[in-house]
Coordinates of C-alpha atoms in Angstrom, one line a residue:
M1 CA -61.0 0.0 22.0
S2 CA -62.9 -3.0 20.5
A3 CA -63.9 -2.7 16.7
N4 CA -67.3 -3.0 17.4
S5 CA -67.2 0.0 19.6
T6 CA -69.2 3.1 18.6
P7 CA -67.6 5.8 16.2
S8 CA -66.3 9.0 17.9
P9 CA -68.2 12.4 17.6
L10 CA -65.0 13.8 15.2
A11 CA -65.7 10.3 12.9
L12 CA -69.2 11.5 13.1
L13 CA -68.7 15.0 12.4
R14 CA -66.6 13.8 9.4
V15 CA -69.3 12.3 7.5
V16 CA -72.2 14.2 8.6
G17 CA -70.4 17.4 7.5
L18 CA -69.7 15.9 4.1
A19 CA -72.9 14.7 3.6
A20 CA -74.6 18.2 4.6
C21 CA -72.1 20.1 2.4
L22 CA -72.9 17.5 -0.8
A23 CA -76.9 18.4 0.6
L24 CA -76.5 22.0 0.5
A25 CA -74.6 22.0 -2.8
L26 CA -77.1 20.2 -4.8
Q27 CA -80.1 21.8 -3.6
Q28 CA -78.7 25.4 -4.7
I29 CA -77.8 23.9 -8.0
A30 CA -81.5 22.6 -8.4
I31 CA -82.5 26.0 -7.3
L32 CA -80.3 28.1 -9.4
W33 CA -79.6 26.3 -12.6
P34 CA -83.6 25.7 -13.8
I35 CA -83.5 29.9 -13.6
G36 CA -81.2 30.6 -15.8
D37 CA -79.7 34.1 -16.4
A38 CA -81.6 35.0 -13.2
G39 CA -79.4 32.6 -11.3
L40 CA -76.3 33.8 -12.8
A41 CA -77.2 37.5 -11.9
H42 CA -77.6 36.1 -8.0
L43 CA -74.4 34.2 -8.1
R44 CA -72.7 37.6 -9.5
E45 CA -74.4 39.6 -6.9
R46 CA -73.0 37.1 -4.0
L47 CA -69.3 36.6 -5.8
P48 CA -68.3 39.4 -7.2
L49 CA -65.5 37.5 -8.5
L50 CA -67.6 36.0 -11.2
T51 CA -68.6 39.1 -13.2
G52 CA -66.4 38.3 -16.1
P53 CA -67.9 38.7 -19.2
A54 CA -66.9 35.2 -20.3
I55 CA -67.9 33.3 -17.4
G56 CA -71.7 32.0 -18.2
L57 CA -73.9 30.2 -16.1
P58 CA -72.2 26.9 -16.5
G59 CA -69.0 28.6 -15.3
A60 CA -70.5 30.2 -12.5
M61 CA -72.0 27.1 -11.1
A62 CA -68.4 25.2 -11.5
A63 CA -66.7 27.7 -9.2
Y64 CA -70.0 27.8 -6.9
S65 CA -69.5 23.9 -6.6
L66 CA -65.7 24.7 -6.4
G67 CA -66.2 26.4 -3.3
F68 CA -68.6 23.7 -1.7
A69 CA -65.8 21.3 -2.7
A70 CA -63.0 23.2 -0.9
F71 CA -65.2 23.7 2.1
G72 CA -65.5 19.6 2.2
W73 CA -62.0 19.2 1.9
A74 CA -61.2 21.7 4.6
L75 CA -63.1 20.1 6.7
W76 CA -61.9 16.5 6.1
R77 CA -58.4 17.9 6.4
A78 CA -59.1 19.7 9.7
T79 CA -60.6 16.8 11.3
A80 CA -58.2 14.2 10.1
V81 CA -56.5 12.1 13.7
G82 CA -53.6 10.1 14.0
A83 CA -50.4 10.4 12.3
R84 CA -52.1 12.6 9.7
A85 CA -53.4 15.1 12.0
P86 CA -53.0 18.9 11.3
G87 CA -51.0 21.0 14.0
T88 CA -52.5 23.6 15.7
W89 CA -51.7 26.4 13.3
E90 CA -53.0 24.2 10.3
K91 CA -56.0 23.6 12.3
A92 CA -56.7 27.3 12.7
G93 CA -55.8 28.2 9.0
L94 CA -57.9 25.6 7.6
M95 CA -61.2 26.8 10.0
V96 CA -60.4 30.5 8.8
L97 CA -61.0 29.1 5.0
Q98 CA -63.7 27.0 6.0
V99 CA -65.8 30.2 7.5
A100 CA -64.6 32.2 4.5
L101 CA -65.9 29.6 1.9
A102 CA -69.1 29.4 4.3
L103 CA -69.9 33.1 3.5
L104 CA -69.4 32.9 -0.1
T105 CA -71.4 29.9 -0.6
N106 CA -74.2 28.9 1.8
D107 CA -74.1 30.3 5.5
K108 CA -75.6 27.4 6.6
L109 CA -72.4 25.6 6.5
L110 CA -71.1 27.9 9.8
L111 CA -73.1 25.4 11.7
L112 CA -70.9 22.7 10.7
T113 CA -67.6 25.1 11.6
A114 CA -69.4 26.0 15.2
A115 CA -69.2 22.2 16.1
E116 CA -66.2 21.6 14.6
L117 CA -64.3 24.5 16.7
A118 CA -65.9 22.7 20.0
L119 CA -64.6 19.3 18.7
L120 CA -61.0 20.4 17.7
F121 CA -59.5 22.8 20.0
P122 CA -59.8 23.7 23.8
L123 CA -63.1 25.4 25.1
R124 CA -61.7 28.7 25.6
A125 CA -60.3 29.0 22.1
A126 CA -63.4 27.4 20.2
W127 CA -65.3 30.1 22.2
L128 CA -63.1 32.5 20.6
G129 CA -63.3 31.1 16.9
L130 CA -67.3 31.1 17.4
G131 CA -67.3 34.8 18.4
G132 CA -65.1 35.4 15.9
Q133 CA -67.1 33.6 13.0
M134 CA -70.4 35.2 14.4
V135 CA -68.9 38.6 13.9
A136 CA -67.5 37.7 10.2
L137 CA -71.3 36.9 9.8
L138 CA -72.4 40.1 10.7
L139 CA -70.3 41.9 8.9
A140 CA -71.2 39.8 5.5
C141 CA -74.7 40.9 6.5
A142 CA -73.9 44.6 6.6
W143 CA -72.2 44.2 3.3
Q144 CA -74.9 42.4 1.6
L145 CA -77.2 45.3 2.9
Q146 CA -75.1 47.4 0.3
R147 CA -76.0 45.4 -2.6
L148 CA -79.5 44.5 -2.0
P149 CA -81.6 45.1 -5.3
A150 CA -84.0 48.1 -5.2
E151 CA -87.0 45.5 -6.3
E152 CA -86.8 41.8 -5.3
M153 CA -90.2 39.6 -5.8
M154 CA -91.4 37.5 -3.2
C155 CA -93.9 34.9 -3.0
N156 CA -95.9 32.3 -0.8
V157 CA -95.1 28.6 -1.4
S158 CA -98.0 28.1 -3.9
G159 CA -96.3 31.1 -6.1
S160 CA -99.2 33.3 -5.4
N161 CA -99.6 36.6 -3.6
V162 CA -96.5 37.9 -5.4
Q163 CA -95.2 41.5 -4.1
A164 CA -92.0 43.6 -3.6
P165 CA -91.6 44.0 0.1
P166 CA -89.9 47.7 0.8
L167 CA -86.0 47.6 0.9
E168 CA -86.6 48.6 4.7
Q169 CA -88.4 45.3 5.3
R170 CA -85.8 43.1 3.4
S171 CA -83.1 44.6 5.2
W172 CA -84.9 43.7 8.4
L173 CA -85.2 40.4 7.7
L174 CA -81.7 39.9 6.4
W175 CA -80.7 40.8 9.9
Q176 CA -82.9 38.7 11.1
D177 CA -81.6 35.6 9.5
A178 CA -78.1 36.5 10.5
V179 CA -79.5 36.4 14.0
V180 CA -81.4 33.2 13.6
G181 CA -78.2 31.8 12.2
S182 CA -76.0 32.5 14.9
G183 CA -78.6 31.1 17.7
F184 CA -78.4 28.1 15.7
Q185 CA -74.7 28.2 15.9
L186 CA -74.6 28.6 19.6
L187 CA -77.1 24.8 19.1
T188 CA -74.6 23.1 17.1
F189 CA -71.6 24.4 19.5
G190 CA -73.6 23.1 22.2
I191 CA -73.8 19.8 20.7
G192 CA -69.9 19.7 19.5
C193 CA -69.0 20.8 23.3
L194 CA -70.8 17.5 24.3
G195 CA -69.0 15.6 21.7
A196 CA -66.0 17.0 23.0
A197 CA -66.5 16.0 26.5
E198 CA -67.4 12.6 25.4
R199 CA -64.1 12.6 23.6
R200 CA -62.2 13.1 26.2
R201 CA -64.0 10.5 28.2
R202 CA -63.2 8.0 25.8
A203 CA -59.3 9.1 25.5
Q204 CA -59.3 8.8 29.5
L205 CA -60.8 5.8 29.4
E206 CA -58.3 4.5 26.9
A207 CA -55.4 6.1 28.4
T208 CA -56.4 4.3 31.4
R209 CA -56.4 0.9 30.0
A210 CA -53.3 1.3 28.5
S211 CA -51.9 2.0 32.2
L212 CA -53.5 -0.6 33.7
L213 CA -52.1 -3.3 30.7
A214 CA -48.7 -1.8 31.0
A215 CA -48.7 -2.0 35.0
R216 CA -49.8 -5.5 34.8
Q217 CA -47.1 -6.4 32.2
L218 CA -44.7 -5.3 35.2
L219 CA -46.4 -6.7 38.3
A220 CA -46.2 -10.3 35.9
G221 CA -42.2 -9.3 35.6
A222 CA -42.1 -8.7 38.9
A223 CA -44.0 -11.9 40.2
G224 CA -42.0 -14.0 37.9
N225 CA -38.7 -12.6 39.6
G226 CA -40.4 -13.2 43.2
E227 CA -41.4 -16.8 42.6
R228 CA -37.5 -17.4 41.1
V229 CA -36.4 -15.9 44.3
R230 CA -38.7 -18.2 46.5
V231 CA -37.6 -21.3 44.5
A232 CA -33.8 -20.4 44.8
R233 CA -34.3 -20.1 48.6
E234 CA -36.1 -23.4 48.8
L235 CA -33.4 -25.2 47.2
H236 CA -30.8 -23.5 49.3
D237 CA -32.4 -24.2 52.4
G238 CA -34.2 -27.6 51.7
I239 CA -32.0 -29.7 49.4
G240 CA -28.8 -27.7 49.4
H241 CA -28.6 -28.4 53.3
H242 CA -29.3 -31.9 53.1
L243 CA -27.0 -32.4 50.2
S244 CA -24.5 -30.7 53.2
A245 CA -25.1 -32.8 55.6
L246 CA -24.5 -36.1 53.4
N247 CA -21.2 -34.7 52.4
L248 CA -20.1 -34.1 56.0
Q249 CA -21.5 -37.7 57.1
L250 CA -19.9 -39.4 54.0
E251 CA -16.5 -37.4 54.8
L252 CA -16.8 -39.0 58.5
L253 CA -17.3 -42.1 57.5
L254 CA -14.3 -42.4 55.4
R255 CA -11.9 -40.8 57.9
R256 CA -13.1 -43.7 60.3
G257 CA -12.5 -46.3 57.7
A258 CA -14.7 -48.2 55.5
G259 CA -12.7 -51.0 55.1
E260 CA -14.6 -52.8 51.6
A261 CA -16.9 -50.1 51.5
D262 CA -14.2 -47.1 51.1
A263 CA -14.7 -47.2 47.2
P264 CA -18.4 -47.0 47.2
L265 CA -18.3 -44.4 49.4
R266 CA -15.9 -42.0 48.1
A267 CA -18.0 -42.2 44.5
A268 CA -21.3 -41.6 46.4
Q269 CA -19.3 -38.5 48.4
Q270 CA -18.2 -37.3 44.6
A271 CA -21.9 -37.9 43.4
A272 CA -23.2 -35.8 46.6
R273 CA -20.7 -32.9 45.7
Q274 CA -21.6 -32.8 42.2
M275 CA -25.0 -32.5 42.8
L276 CA -24.5 -29.7 45.7
A277 CA -22.4 -27.9 43.4
E278 CA -25.2 -28.2 40.6
V279 CA -27.8 -27.3 43.3
R280 CA -25.6 -24.5 43.9
T281 CA -25.3 -23.3 40.4
L282 CA -29.2 -23.0 40.1
V283 CA -29.5 -21.4 43.2
G284 CA -27.5 -18.6 41.9
M285 CA -29.4 -18.5 38.6
E286 CA -32.6 -18.0 40.0
R287 CA -31.6 -15.5 42.3
R288 CA -30.4 -12.9 39.8
Q289 CA -33.5 -11.4 38.5
Q290 CA -34.2 -11.3 35.1
Q291 CA -34.9 -7.7 33.1
A292 CA -38.2 -6.2 33.9
P293 CA -40.3 -5.9 31.0
L294 CA -40.5 -1.9 31.0
A295 CA -40.0 -1.5 27.2
E296 CA -43.3 -3.6 26.4
A297 CA -44.8 -2.1 29.4
L298 CA -43.9 1.9 27.9
R299 CA -45.0 0.5 24.6
L300 CA -48.5 -0.6 25.9
L301 CA -48.7 3.0 27.9
C302 CA -47.7 5.1 24.5
A303 CA -50.1 3.2 22.4
G304 CA -53.1 4.2 24.8
V305 CA -52.8 8.1 24.7
R306 CA -54.3 10.1 22.2
P307 CA -52.6 11.4 20.2
Q308 CA -50.4 8.3 20.3
A309 CA -47.0 9.3 21.7
V310 CA -43.7 8.2 20.2
L311 CA -41.6 5.9 22.3
V312 CA -37.6 5.8 21.1
L313 CA -35.7 2.7 22.7
E314 CA -32.2 2.1 22.9
P315 CA -30.2 -1.2 24.2
M316 CA -32.2 -1.5 27.5
P317 CA -29.7 -2.1 30.7
A318 CA -30.9 -4.8 33.1
L319 CA -33.1 -2.8 35.5
A320 CA -34.7 -4.3 38.9
D321 CA -38.4 -4.3 39.4
D322 CA -38.3 -1.4 41.8
A323 CA -36.5 0.6 39.3
A324 CA -38.8 -0.4 36.2
W325 CA -41.6 1.0 38.7
R326 CA -40.2 4.2 39.2
A327 CA -39.4 4.6 35.3
F328 CA -43.1 3.6 34.5
S329 CA -44.6 6.1 37.0
A330 CA -42.6 8.8 35.4
A331 CA -43.6 8.0 32.2
R332 CA -47.4 8.1 33.4
E333 CA -47.0 11.4 34.9
A334 CA -45.2 13.0 32.2
L335 CA -47.9 11.8 29.3
E336 CA -50.8 13.3 31.8
R337 CA -48.8 16.8 32.2
A338 CA -48.6 16.4 28.0
G339 CA -52.1 17.1 28.1
G340 CA -53.2 15.4 25.1
R341 CA -50.0 17.1 23.1
S342 CA -48.0 15.4 20.7
C343 CA -44.8 14.3 22.4
R344 CA -42.0 11.9 22.3
L345 CA -40.6 9.5 24.9
W346 CA -36.7 8.1 25.0
L347 CA -35.4 5.5 27.2
R348 CA -31.9 4.9 27.0
G349 CA -29.2 3.3 28.9
Q350 CA -26.1 5.1 31.1
G351 CA -23.2 3.2 31.7
E352 CA -23.3 0.2 34.0
G353 CA -26.9 -0.6 34.9
G354 CA -27.8 3.3 34.8
A355 CA -31.1 4.6 32.9
E356 CA -32.8 7.7 31.7
L357 CA -36.0 8.7 30.8
C358 CA -36.7 11.8 28.5
L359 CA -39.6 13.8 27.2
S360 CA -39.9 15.7 23.9
M361 CA -42.8 17.5 23.2
N362 CA -43.1 17.6 19.2
G363 CA -41.4 21.1 17.6
E364 CA -41.1 22.5 20.7
G365 CA -37.4 22.2 21.7
G366 CA -35.2 19.4 22.9
W367 CA -35.2 16.8 25.5
T368 CA -36.2 16.9 28.9
T369 CA -35.0 14.3 31.7
V370 CA -38.2 13.2 33.4
W371 CA -36.6 10.3 35.3
Q372 CA -32.6 9.1 36.1
E373 CA -31.1 5.8 37.6
A374 CA -27.6 6.1 38.6
A375 CA -25.3 3.9 37.3
R376 CA -24.4 1.0 39.8

């Protein structure tokens, strides 16, 4: 894709996610820091690990901020692409860590993990992950119900109408907040699904573009070979035949006797024979097809898939155009079957003119032959 193209949904999620994480952290700090001991009591209610007597408000706020920072790091690591992209199991572990940190720090961060699930995992696995984090939210809500203080003041925006609502009402409000949060998670999950669909379409377009460029590379090589064969045929059928006829005419004249013209005729015959030999050599060279640009075509093809496939090349045999096309088609089908998983292609020569193309899924065993050309 060009440098001026729009950023991918995953890149946007990384930027927006870190910005949202920072904004929520600053908001919480701005709320809890001014109220002093009440803020510390709130943090200790939410985070039982901060109940140590030596931990004051600064230490508690530092630990709380560290939770937000760890969430941001886990999001950034899970959404990495290219060679630094984590594996499937590492992504799953990072998602579990993010959900746990979101429940400990601010459950609004679960909106980010919902969108992240849709972008990073297949649809079925993403739905399972979304269901898991919703269940975790409800369990955290049930656990928090057991720790609600008996009295908790509430007021309106102006600070008046102070009241201490009954515990039953506050419990209902807590469940309501959890249910509404789950609904917003479904919303961001749907937005993530749209982004994932756009990301898949973009990857398909890039793969199609790379396949077309690689096919054009092979077509250019085949067209060059065809042009050389045409030129060789014209040289053989045109100049070659005329030179052969000239040699015969000169030989006939010399056999009849040319008198004083004998020496010039022999010189002309020698020059004609030399020209005919040169034409035959040139025709033989042009008729030999040059090696098809299969290696360059495979490099273009592998560079266009996401994640990018690794191409391993050995000294290449001189493959004909039809054999190169068969190898290219086999490589394209193998990459399509890989389904977006990391893989490697290995093209190697075998014997006199033979060749073999092998596929290996990274971390899933050895090489599998997908195409083979017998030695001539």
